[in-house]
mmCIF file of C-alpha atoms and ligand atoms in Angstrom:
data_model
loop_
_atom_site.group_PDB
_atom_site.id
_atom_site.type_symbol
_atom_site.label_atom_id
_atom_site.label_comp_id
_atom_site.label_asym_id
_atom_site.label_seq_id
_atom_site.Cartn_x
_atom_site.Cartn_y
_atom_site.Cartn_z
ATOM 1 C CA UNK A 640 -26.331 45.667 173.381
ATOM 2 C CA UNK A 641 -23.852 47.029 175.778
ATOM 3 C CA UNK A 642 -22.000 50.326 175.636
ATOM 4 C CA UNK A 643 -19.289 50.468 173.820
ATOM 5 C CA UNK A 644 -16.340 52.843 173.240
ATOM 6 C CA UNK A 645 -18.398 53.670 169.909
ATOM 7 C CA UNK A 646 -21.896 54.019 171.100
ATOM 8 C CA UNK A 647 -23.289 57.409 169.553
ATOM 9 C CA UNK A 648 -25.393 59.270 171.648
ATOM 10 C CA UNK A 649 -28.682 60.988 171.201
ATOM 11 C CA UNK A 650 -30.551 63.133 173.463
ATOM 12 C CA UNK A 651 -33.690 65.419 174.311
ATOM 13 C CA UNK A 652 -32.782 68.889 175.917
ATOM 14 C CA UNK A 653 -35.688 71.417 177.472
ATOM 15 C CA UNK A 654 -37.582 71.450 180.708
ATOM 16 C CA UNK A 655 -39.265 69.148 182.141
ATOM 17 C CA UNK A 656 -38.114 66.508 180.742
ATOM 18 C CA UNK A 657 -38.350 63.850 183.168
ATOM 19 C CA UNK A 658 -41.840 62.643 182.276
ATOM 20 C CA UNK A 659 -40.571 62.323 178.186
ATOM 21 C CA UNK A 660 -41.664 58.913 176.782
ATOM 22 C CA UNK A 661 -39.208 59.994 173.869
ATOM 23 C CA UNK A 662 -35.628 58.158 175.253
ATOM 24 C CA UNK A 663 -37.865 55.130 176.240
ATOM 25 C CA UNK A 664 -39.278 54.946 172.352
ATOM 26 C CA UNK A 665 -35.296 55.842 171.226
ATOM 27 C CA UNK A 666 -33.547 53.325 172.998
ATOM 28 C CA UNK A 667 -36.018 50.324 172.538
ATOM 29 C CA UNK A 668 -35.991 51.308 168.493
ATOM 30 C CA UNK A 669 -31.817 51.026 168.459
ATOM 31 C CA UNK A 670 -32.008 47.867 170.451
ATOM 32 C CA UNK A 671 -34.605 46.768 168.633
ATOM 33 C CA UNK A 672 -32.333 47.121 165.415
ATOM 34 C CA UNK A 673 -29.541 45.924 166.827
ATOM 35 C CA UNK A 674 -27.854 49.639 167.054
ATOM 36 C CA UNK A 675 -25.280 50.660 168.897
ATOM 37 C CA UNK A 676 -26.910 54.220 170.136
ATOM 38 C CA UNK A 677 -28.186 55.160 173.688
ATOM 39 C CA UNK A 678 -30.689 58.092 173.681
ATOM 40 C CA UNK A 679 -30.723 60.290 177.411
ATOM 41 C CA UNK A 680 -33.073 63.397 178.503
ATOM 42 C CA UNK A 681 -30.911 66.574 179.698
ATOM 43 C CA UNK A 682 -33.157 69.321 182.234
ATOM 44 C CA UNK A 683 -31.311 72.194 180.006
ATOM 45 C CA UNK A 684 -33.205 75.587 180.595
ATOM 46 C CA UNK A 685 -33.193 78.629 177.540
ATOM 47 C CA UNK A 686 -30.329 79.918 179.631
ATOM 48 C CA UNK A 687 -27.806 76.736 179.102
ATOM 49 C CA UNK A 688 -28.763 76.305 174.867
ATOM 50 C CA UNK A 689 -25.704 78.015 174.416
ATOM 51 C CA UNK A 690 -23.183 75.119 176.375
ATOM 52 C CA UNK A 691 -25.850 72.557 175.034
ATOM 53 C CA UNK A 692 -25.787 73.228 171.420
ATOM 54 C CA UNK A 693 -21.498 73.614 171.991
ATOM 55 C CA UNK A 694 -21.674 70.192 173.578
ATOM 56 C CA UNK A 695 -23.452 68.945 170.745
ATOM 57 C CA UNK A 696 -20.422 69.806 168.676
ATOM 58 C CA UNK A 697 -17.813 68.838 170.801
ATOM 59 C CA UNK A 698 -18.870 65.546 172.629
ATOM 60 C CA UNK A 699 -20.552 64.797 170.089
ATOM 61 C CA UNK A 700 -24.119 64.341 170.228
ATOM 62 C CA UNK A 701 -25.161 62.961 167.761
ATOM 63 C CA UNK A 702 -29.015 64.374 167.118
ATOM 64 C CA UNK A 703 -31.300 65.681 169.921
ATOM 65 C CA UNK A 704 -34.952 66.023 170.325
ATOM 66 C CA UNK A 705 -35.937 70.153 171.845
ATOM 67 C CA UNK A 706 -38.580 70.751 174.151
ATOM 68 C CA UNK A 707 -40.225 73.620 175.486
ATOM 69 C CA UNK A 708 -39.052 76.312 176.608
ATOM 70 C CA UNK A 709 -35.894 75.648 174.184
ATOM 71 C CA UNK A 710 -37.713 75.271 170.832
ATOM 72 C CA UNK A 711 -37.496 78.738 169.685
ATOM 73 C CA UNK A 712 -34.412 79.964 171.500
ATOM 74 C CA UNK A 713 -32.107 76.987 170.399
ATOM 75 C CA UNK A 714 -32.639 78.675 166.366
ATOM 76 C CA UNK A 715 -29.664 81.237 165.980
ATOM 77 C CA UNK A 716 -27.466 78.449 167.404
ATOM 78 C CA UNK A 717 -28.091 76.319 164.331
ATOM 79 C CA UNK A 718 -26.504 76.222 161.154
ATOM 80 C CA UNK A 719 -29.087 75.348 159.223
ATOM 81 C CA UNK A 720 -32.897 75.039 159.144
ATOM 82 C CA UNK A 721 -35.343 72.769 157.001
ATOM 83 C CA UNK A 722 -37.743 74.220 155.268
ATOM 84 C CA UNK A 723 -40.943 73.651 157.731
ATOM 85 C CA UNK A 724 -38.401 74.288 160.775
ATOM 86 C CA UNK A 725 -37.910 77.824 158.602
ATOM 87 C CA UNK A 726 -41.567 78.252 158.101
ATOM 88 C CA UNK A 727 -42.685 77.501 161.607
ATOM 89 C CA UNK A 728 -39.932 79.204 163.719
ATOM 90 C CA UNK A 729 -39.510 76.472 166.139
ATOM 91 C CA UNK A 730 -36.936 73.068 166.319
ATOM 92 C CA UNK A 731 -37.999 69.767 168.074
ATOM 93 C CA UNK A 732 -35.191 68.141 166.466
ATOM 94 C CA UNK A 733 -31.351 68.247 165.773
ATOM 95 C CA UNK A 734 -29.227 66.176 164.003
ATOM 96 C CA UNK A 735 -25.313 66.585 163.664
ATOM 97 C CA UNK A 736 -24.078 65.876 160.680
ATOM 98 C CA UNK A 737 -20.310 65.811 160.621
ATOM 99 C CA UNK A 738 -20.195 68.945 162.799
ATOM 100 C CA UNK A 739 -23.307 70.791 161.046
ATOM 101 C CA UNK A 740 -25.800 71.323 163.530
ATOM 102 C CA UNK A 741 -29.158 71.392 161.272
ATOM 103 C CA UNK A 742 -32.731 71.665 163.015
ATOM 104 C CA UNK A 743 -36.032 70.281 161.720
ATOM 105 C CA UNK A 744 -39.888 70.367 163.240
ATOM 106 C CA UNK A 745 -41.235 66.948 163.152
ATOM 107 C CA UNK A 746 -44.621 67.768 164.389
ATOM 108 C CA UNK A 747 -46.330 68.343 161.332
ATOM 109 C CA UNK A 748 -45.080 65.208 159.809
ATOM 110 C CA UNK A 749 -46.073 63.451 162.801
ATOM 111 C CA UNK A 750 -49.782 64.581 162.526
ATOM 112 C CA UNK A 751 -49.550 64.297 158.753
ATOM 113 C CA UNK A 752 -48.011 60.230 158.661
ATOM 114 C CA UNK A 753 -50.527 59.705 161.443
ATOM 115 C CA UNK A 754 -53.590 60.706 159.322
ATOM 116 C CA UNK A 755 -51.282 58.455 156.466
ATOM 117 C CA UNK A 756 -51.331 55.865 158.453
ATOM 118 C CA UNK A 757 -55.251 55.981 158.945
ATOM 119 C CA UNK A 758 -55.466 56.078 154.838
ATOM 120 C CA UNK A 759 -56.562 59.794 154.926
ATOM 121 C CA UNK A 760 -54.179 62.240 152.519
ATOM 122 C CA UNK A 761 -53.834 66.203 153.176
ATOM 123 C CA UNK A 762 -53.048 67.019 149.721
ATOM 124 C CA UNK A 763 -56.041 68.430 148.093
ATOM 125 C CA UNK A 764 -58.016 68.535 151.400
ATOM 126 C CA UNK A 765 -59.694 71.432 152.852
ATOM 127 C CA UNK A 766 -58.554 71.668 156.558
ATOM 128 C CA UNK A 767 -60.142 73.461 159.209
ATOM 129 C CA UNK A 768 -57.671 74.253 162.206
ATOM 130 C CA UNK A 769 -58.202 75.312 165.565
ATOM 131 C CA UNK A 770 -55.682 77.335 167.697
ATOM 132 C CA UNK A 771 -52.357 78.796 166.459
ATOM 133 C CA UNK A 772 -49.813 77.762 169.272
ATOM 134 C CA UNK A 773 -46.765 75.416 168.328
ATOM 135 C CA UNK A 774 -48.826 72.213 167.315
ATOM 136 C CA UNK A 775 -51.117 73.932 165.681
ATOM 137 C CA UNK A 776 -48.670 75.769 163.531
ATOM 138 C CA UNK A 777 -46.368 72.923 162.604
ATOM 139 C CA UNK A 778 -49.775 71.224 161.398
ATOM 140 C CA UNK A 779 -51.209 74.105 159.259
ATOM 141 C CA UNK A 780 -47.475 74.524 157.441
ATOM 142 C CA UNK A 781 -46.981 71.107 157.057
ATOM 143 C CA UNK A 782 -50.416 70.490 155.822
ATOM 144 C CA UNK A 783 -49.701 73.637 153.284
ATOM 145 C CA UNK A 784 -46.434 72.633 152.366
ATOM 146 C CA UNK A 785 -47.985 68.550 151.458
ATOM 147 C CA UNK A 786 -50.312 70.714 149.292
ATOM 148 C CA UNK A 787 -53.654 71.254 150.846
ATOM 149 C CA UNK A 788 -56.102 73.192 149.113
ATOM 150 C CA UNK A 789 -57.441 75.274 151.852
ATOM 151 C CA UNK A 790 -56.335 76.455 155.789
ATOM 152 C CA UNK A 791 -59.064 78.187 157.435
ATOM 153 C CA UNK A 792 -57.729 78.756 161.075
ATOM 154 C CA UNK A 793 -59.825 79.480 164.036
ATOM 155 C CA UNK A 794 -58.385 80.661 167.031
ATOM 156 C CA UNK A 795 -58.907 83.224 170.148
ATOM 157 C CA UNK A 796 -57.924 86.515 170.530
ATOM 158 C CA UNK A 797 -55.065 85.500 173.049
ATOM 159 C CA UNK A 798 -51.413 85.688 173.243
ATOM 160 C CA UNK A 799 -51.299 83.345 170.015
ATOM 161 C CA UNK A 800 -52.898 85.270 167.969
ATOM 162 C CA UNK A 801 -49.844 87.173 166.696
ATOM 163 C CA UNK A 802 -48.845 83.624 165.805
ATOM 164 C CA UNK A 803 -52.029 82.786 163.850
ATOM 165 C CA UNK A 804 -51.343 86.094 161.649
ATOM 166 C CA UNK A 805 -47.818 85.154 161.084
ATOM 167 C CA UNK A 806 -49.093 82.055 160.080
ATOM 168 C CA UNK A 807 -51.333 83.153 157.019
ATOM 169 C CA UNK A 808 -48.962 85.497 155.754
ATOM 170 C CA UNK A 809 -46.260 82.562 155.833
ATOM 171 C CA UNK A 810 -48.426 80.425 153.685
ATOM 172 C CA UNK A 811 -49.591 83.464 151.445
ATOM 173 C CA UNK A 812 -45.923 84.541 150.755
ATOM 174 C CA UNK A 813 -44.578 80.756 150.660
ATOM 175 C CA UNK A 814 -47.368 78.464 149.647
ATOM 176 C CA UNK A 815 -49.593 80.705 147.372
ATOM 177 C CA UNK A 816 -51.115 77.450 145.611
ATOM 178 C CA UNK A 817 -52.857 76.564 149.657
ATOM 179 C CA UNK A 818 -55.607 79.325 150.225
ATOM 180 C CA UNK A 819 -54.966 80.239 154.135
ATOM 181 C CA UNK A 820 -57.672 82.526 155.927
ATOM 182 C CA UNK A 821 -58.117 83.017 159.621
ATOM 183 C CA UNK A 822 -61.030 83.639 162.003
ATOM 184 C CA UNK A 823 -61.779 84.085 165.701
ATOM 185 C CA UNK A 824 -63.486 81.107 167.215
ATOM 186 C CA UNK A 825 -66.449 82.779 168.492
ATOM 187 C CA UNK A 826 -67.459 83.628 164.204
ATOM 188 C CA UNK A 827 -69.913 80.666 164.931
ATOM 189 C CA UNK A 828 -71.766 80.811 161.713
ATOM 190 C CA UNK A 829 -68.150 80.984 159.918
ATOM 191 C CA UNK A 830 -66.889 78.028 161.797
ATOM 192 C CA UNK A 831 -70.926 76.049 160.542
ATOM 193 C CA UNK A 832 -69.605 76.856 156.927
ATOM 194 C CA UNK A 833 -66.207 75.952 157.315
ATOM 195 C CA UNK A 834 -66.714 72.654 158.708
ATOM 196 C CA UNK A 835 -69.608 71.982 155.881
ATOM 197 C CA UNK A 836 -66.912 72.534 153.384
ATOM 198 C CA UNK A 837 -64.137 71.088 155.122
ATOM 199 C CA UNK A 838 -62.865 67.519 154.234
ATOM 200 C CA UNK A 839 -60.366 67.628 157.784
ATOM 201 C CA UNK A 840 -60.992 68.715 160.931
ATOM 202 C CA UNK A 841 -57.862 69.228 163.266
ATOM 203 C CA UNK A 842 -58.129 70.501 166.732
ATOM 204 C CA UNK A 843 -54.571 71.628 167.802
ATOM 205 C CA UNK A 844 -55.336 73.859 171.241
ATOM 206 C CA UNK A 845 -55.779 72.540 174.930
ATOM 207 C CA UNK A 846 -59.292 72.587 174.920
ATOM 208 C CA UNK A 847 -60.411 68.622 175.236
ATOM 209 C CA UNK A 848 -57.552 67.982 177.979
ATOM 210 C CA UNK A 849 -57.289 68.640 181.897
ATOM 211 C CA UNK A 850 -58.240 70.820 182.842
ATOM 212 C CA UNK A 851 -60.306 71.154 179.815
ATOM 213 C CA UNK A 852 -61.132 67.432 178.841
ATOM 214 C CA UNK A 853 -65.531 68.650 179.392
ATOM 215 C CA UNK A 854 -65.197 70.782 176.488
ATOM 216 C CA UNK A 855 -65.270 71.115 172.572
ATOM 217 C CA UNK A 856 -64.530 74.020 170.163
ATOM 218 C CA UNK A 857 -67.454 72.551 167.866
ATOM 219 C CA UNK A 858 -70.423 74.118 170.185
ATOM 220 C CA UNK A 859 -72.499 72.378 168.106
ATOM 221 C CA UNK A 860 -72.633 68.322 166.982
ATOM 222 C CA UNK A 861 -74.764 68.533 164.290
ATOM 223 C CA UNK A 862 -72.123 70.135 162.416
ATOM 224 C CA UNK A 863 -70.261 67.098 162.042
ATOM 225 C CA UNK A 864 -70.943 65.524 159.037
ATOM 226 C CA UNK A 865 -69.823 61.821 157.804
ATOM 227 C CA UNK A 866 -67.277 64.001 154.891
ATOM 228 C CA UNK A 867 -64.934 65.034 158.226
ATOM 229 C CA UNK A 868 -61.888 63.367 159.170
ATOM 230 C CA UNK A 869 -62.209 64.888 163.093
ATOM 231 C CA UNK A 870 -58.603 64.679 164.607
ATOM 232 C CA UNK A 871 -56.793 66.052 167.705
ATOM 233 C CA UNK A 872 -53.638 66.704 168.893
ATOM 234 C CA UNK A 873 -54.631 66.183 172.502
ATOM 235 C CA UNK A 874 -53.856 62.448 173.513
ATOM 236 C CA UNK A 875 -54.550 62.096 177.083
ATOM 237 C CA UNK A 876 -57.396 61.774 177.377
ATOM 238 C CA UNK A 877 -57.189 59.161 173.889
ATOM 239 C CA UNK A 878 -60.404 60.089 172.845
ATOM 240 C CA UNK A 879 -61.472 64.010 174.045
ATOM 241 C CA UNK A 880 -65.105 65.278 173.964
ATOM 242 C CA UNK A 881 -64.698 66.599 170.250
ATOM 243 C CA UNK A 882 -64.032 63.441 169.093
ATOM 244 C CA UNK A 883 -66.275 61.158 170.873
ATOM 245 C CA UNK A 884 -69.149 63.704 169.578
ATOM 246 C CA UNK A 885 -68.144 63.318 165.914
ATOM 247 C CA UNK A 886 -67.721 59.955 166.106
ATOM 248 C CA UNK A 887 -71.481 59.419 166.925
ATOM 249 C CA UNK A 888 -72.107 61.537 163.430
ATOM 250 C CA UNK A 889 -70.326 59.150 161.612
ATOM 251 C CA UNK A 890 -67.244 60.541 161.374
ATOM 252 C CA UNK A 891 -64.042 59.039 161.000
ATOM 253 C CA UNK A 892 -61.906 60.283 163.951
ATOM 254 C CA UNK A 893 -58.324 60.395 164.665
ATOM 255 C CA UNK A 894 -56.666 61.108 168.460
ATOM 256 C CA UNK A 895 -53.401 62.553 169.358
ATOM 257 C CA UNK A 896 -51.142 59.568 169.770
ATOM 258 C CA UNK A 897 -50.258 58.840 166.669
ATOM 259 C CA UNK A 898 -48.973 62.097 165.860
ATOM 260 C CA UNK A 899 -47.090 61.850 168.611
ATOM 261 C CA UNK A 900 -45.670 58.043 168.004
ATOM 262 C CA UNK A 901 -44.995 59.502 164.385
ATOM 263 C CA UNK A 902 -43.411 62.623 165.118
ATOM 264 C CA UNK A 903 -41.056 60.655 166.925
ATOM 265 C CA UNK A 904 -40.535 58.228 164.043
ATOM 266 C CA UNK A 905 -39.668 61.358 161.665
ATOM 267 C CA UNK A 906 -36.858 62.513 164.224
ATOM 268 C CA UNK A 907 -35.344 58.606 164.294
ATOM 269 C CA UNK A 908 -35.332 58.590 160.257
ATOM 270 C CA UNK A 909 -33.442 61.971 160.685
ATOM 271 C CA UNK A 910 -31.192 60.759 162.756
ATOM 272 C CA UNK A 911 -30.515 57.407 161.967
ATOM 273 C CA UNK A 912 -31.272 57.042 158.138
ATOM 274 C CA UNK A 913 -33.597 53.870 159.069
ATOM 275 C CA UNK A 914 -37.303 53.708 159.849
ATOM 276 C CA UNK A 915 -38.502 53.250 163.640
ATOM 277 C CA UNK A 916 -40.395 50.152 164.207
ATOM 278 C CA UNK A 917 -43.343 52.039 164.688
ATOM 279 C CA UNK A 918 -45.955 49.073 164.960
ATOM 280 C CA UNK A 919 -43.381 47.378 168.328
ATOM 281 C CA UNK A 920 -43.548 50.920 169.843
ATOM 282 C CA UNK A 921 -46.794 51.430 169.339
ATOM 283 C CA UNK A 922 -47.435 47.858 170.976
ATOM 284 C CA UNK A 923 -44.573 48.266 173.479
ATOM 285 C CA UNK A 924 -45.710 52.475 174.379
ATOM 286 C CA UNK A 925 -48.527 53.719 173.597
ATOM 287 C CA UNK A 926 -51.705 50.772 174.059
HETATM 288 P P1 NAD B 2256 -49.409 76.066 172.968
HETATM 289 O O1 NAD B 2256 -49.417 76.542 174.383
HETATM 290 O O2 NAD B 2256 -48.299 76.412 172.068
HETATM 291 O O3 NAD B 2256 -50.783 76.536 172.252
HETATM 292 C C1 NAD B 2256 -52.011 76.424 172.924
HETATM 293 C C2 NAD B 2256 -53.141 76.748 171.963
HETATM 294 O O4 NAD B 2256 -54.367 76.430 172.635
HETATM 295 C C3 NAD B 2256 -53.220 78.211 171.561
HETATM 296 O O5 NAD B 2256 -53.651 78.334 170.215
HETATM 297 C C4 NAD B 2256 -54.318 78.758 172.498
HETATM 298 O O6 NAD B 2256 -55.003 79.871 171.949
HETATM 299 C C5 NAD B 2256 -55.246 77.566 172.552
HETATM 300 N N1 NAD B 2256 -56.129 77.531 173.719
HETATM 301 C C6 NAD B 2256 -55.789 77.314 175.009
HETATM 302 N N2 NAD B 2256 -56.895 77.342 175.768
HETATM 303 C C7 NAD B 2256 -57.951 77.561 174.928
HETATM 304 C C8 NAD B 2256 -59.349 77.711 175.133
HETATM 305 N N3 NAD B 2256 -59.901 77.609 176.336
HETATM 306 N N4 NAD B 2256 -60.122 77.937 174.046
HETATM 307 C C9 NAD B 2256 -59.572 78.034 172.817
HETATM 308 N N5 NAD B 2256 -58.257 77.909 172.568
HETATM 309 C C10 NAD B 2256 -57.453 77.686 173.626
HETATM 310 O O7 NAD B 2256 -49.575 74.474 173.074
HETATM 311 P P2 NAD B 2256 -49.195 73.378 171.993
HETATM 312 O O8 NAD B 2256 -47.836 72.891 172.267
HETATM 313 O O9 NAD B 2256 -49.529 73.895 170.646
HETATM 314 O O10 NAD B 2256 -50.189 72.193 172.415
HETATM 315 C C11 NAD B 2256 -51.577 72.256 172.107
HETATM 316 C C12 NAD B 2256 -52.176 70.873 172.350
HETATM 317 O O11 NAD B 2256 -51.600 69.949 171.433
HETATM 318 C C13 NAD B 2256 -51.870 70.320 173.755
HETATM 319 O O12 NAD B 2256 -53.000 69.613 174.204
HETATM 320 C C14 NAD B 2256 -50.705 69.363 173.527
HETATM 321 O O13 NAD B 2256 -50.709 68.285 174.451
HETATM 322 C C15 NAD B 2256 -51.043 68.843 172.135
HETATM 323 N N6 NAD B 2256 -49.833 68.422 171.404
HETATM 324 C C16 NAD B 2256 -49.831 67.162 170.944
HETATM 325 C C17 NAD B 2256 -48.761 66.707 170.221
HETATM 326 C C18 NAD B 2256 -48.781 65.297 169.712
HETATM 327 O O14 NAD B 2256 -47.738 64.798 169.272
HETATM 328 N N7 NAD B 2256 -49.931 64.643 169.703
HETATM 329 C C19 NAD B 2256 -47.651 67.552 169.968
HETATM 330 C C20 NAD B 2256 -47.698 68.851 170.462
HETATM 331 C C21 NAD B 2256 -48.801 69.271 171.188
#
C-alpha cells in the first residue's frame, strides 16, 4: 500500500534502535491487513523525550513503542498510565488518543499470552521468579495482577535489588490476594523448596545469554520436576542452558520469543484496535 496523504504513523523511540525487529513486525502486520500505517525507529536519547513526546502531539504520531534508556524517563511526560505501566514504573508503549498521550508496559502480557499460547494459565499458579530488572518486573506484576497465587522472587544483591523490594511491597499494597516474598539467589535450600512447590518457573535475568549462555540459576537439575512450566525471557540463544536441563526432567519449557512476538502483538491491539497476525509473523520473523 503506498503512502498516502493519510498514512498514520507509528514509531519506536530509545537507543539503539537500529537492530529493533519491532518496525519490521509493524509494517508487515498493517500491510498484511491492508492498513494504511507505516511504523519507523527514531535514535532519541533520555535527553530529547521532551521534543519526542511534543512531536508525538503535534505531528502526530500516532502510538510509539519506548526502549531503553527512555522507558522510565518518558513517564512525567504522559498523561496517563495503565494500571501495570503504574505498577511497574516503566512504558514500552504509547498510544495517542486524540491528543492524550497514555503509556502502557506490554511485557508482562507478552510473557503472560506467550505461556497462553502454550495452554499454560498464571492465575492460580505459584511462580518462582528470578532477577528483578525491567522484564522481570513487568512479569511478576503482570503475573500478580492475572491473579497468581504466589511470587517468590530470587534475585542478587546488585543494583536491582532496590527494585526487587519495591516490587513486593507493590504487590502487598496492590495485589494483597497474590502472596509475594523475596530471596537472594544464593538461599539454595530456599530456592530447592520453592521450585518443589512451584507450578512456573520464569527466569527473567541475563544469566543463559552471551556472555552468559554456559550458565543456569538452577545449580542443581534434579530440582526440576515434571509439575514446572520452565520459561525464559532470554531468546537468543532459543533454548538457554536452564531450559535445555529441565527439559531432560520432563518439563514443559517455554523460551523467550514468544514473549517477545506477543509483547509486540499487545502494543499493535493498543494501537490499532485489531489483533496482529501473530502466526504470519511468527512464520515471516522469528523461525
Ligand atoms: P535488566 O538489566 O533490567 O535486568 C537484568 C537482571 O539480570 C537483574 O535482575 C540482574 O540482577 C540480573 N542479572 C544479571 N546478571 C546476573 C547474574 N550473573 N546472576 C544473577 N542475576 C543476574 O535487563 P532486562 O531488560 O530485565 O532483561 C533481562 C533479560 O530478559 C535479558 O536477557 C533480555 O534479553 C530478556 N528480555 C526478554 C524480553 C522478551 O520479550 N523475551 C523482554 C525484555 C527482556
Amino acid at each position: 500500500m503506498e503512502i498516502s496523504g493519510t498514512t498514520k504513523l507509528f514509531c519506536l523511540i530509545g537507543s539503539p534502535v537500529a537492530h529493533s525487529g519491532s518496525p519490521a513486525m509493524h509494517n508487515f502486520s498493517f500491510e498484511h491487513l491492508g492498513m494504511d500505517c507505516r511504523y519507523l525507529a527514531f535514535d532519541i536519547g533520555k535527553e530529547q523525550i521532551a521534543d519526542a513526546v511534543s512531536a508525538m502531539r503535534t505531528l502526530p504520531i500516532h502510538g510509539c513503542n519506548v526502549t531503553m534508556p527512555c522507558k522510565t524517563a518518558i513517564l512525567p511526560y504522559l498523561d496517563e498510565l495503565s494500571p501495570a505501566a503504574r505498577l511497574v514504573g516503566a512504558v514500552n508503549t504509547v498510544v495517542n488518543r486524540n491528543g492524550k498521550l497514555i503509556g502502557h508496559i506490554t511485557d508482562g502480557v507478552g510473557y503472560v499470552n506467550s505461556l497462553r499460547a502454550e495452554g499454560v494459565e498464571v492465575a492460580g499458579k505459584r511462580i518462582t521468579v528470578f532477577g528483578s530488572g525491567g522484564a522481570a518486573t513487568a512479569i511478576q506484576i503482570q503475573c500478580a495482577l492475572d491473579g497468581a497465587e504466589q511470587i517468590t522472587i530470587f534475585c542478587r544483591e546488585d543494583s536491582f535489588l532496590s527494585q526487587a523490594q519495591r516490587t513486593v511491597q507493590t504487590i502487598q499494597e496492590h495485589v494483597p490476594s497474590c502472596r509475594v516474598e523475596r530471596f537472594d539467589l544464593t538461599e539454595t535450600e530456599q530456592l530447592a523448596r520453592s521450585l518443589a512447590e512451584s507450578h512456573i518457573l520464569a527466569n527473567a535475568t541475563k544469566v543463559g545469554m552471551a556472555p552468559l549462555e554456559q550458565e543456569s540459576l538452577v545449580p542443581n537439575a534434579e530440582w526440576f520436576h515434571s509439575g514446572l512450566v520452565v520459561t525464559d525471557a532470554v531468546y537468543h540463544p532459543e533454548a538457554t542452558k536452564m531450559l535445555r536441563e529441565a527439559k531432560t526432567k520432563g518439563c514443559k519449557v517455554i523460551g523467550g520469543l514468544g514473549m517477545l512476538l506477543w509483547q509486540g502483538a499487545e502494543a499493535f491491539r493498543l494501537f490499532t484496535g485489531k489483533e496482529m497476525p501473530v502466526k504470519e509473523v511468527y512464520e515471516k520473523y522469528f523461525q
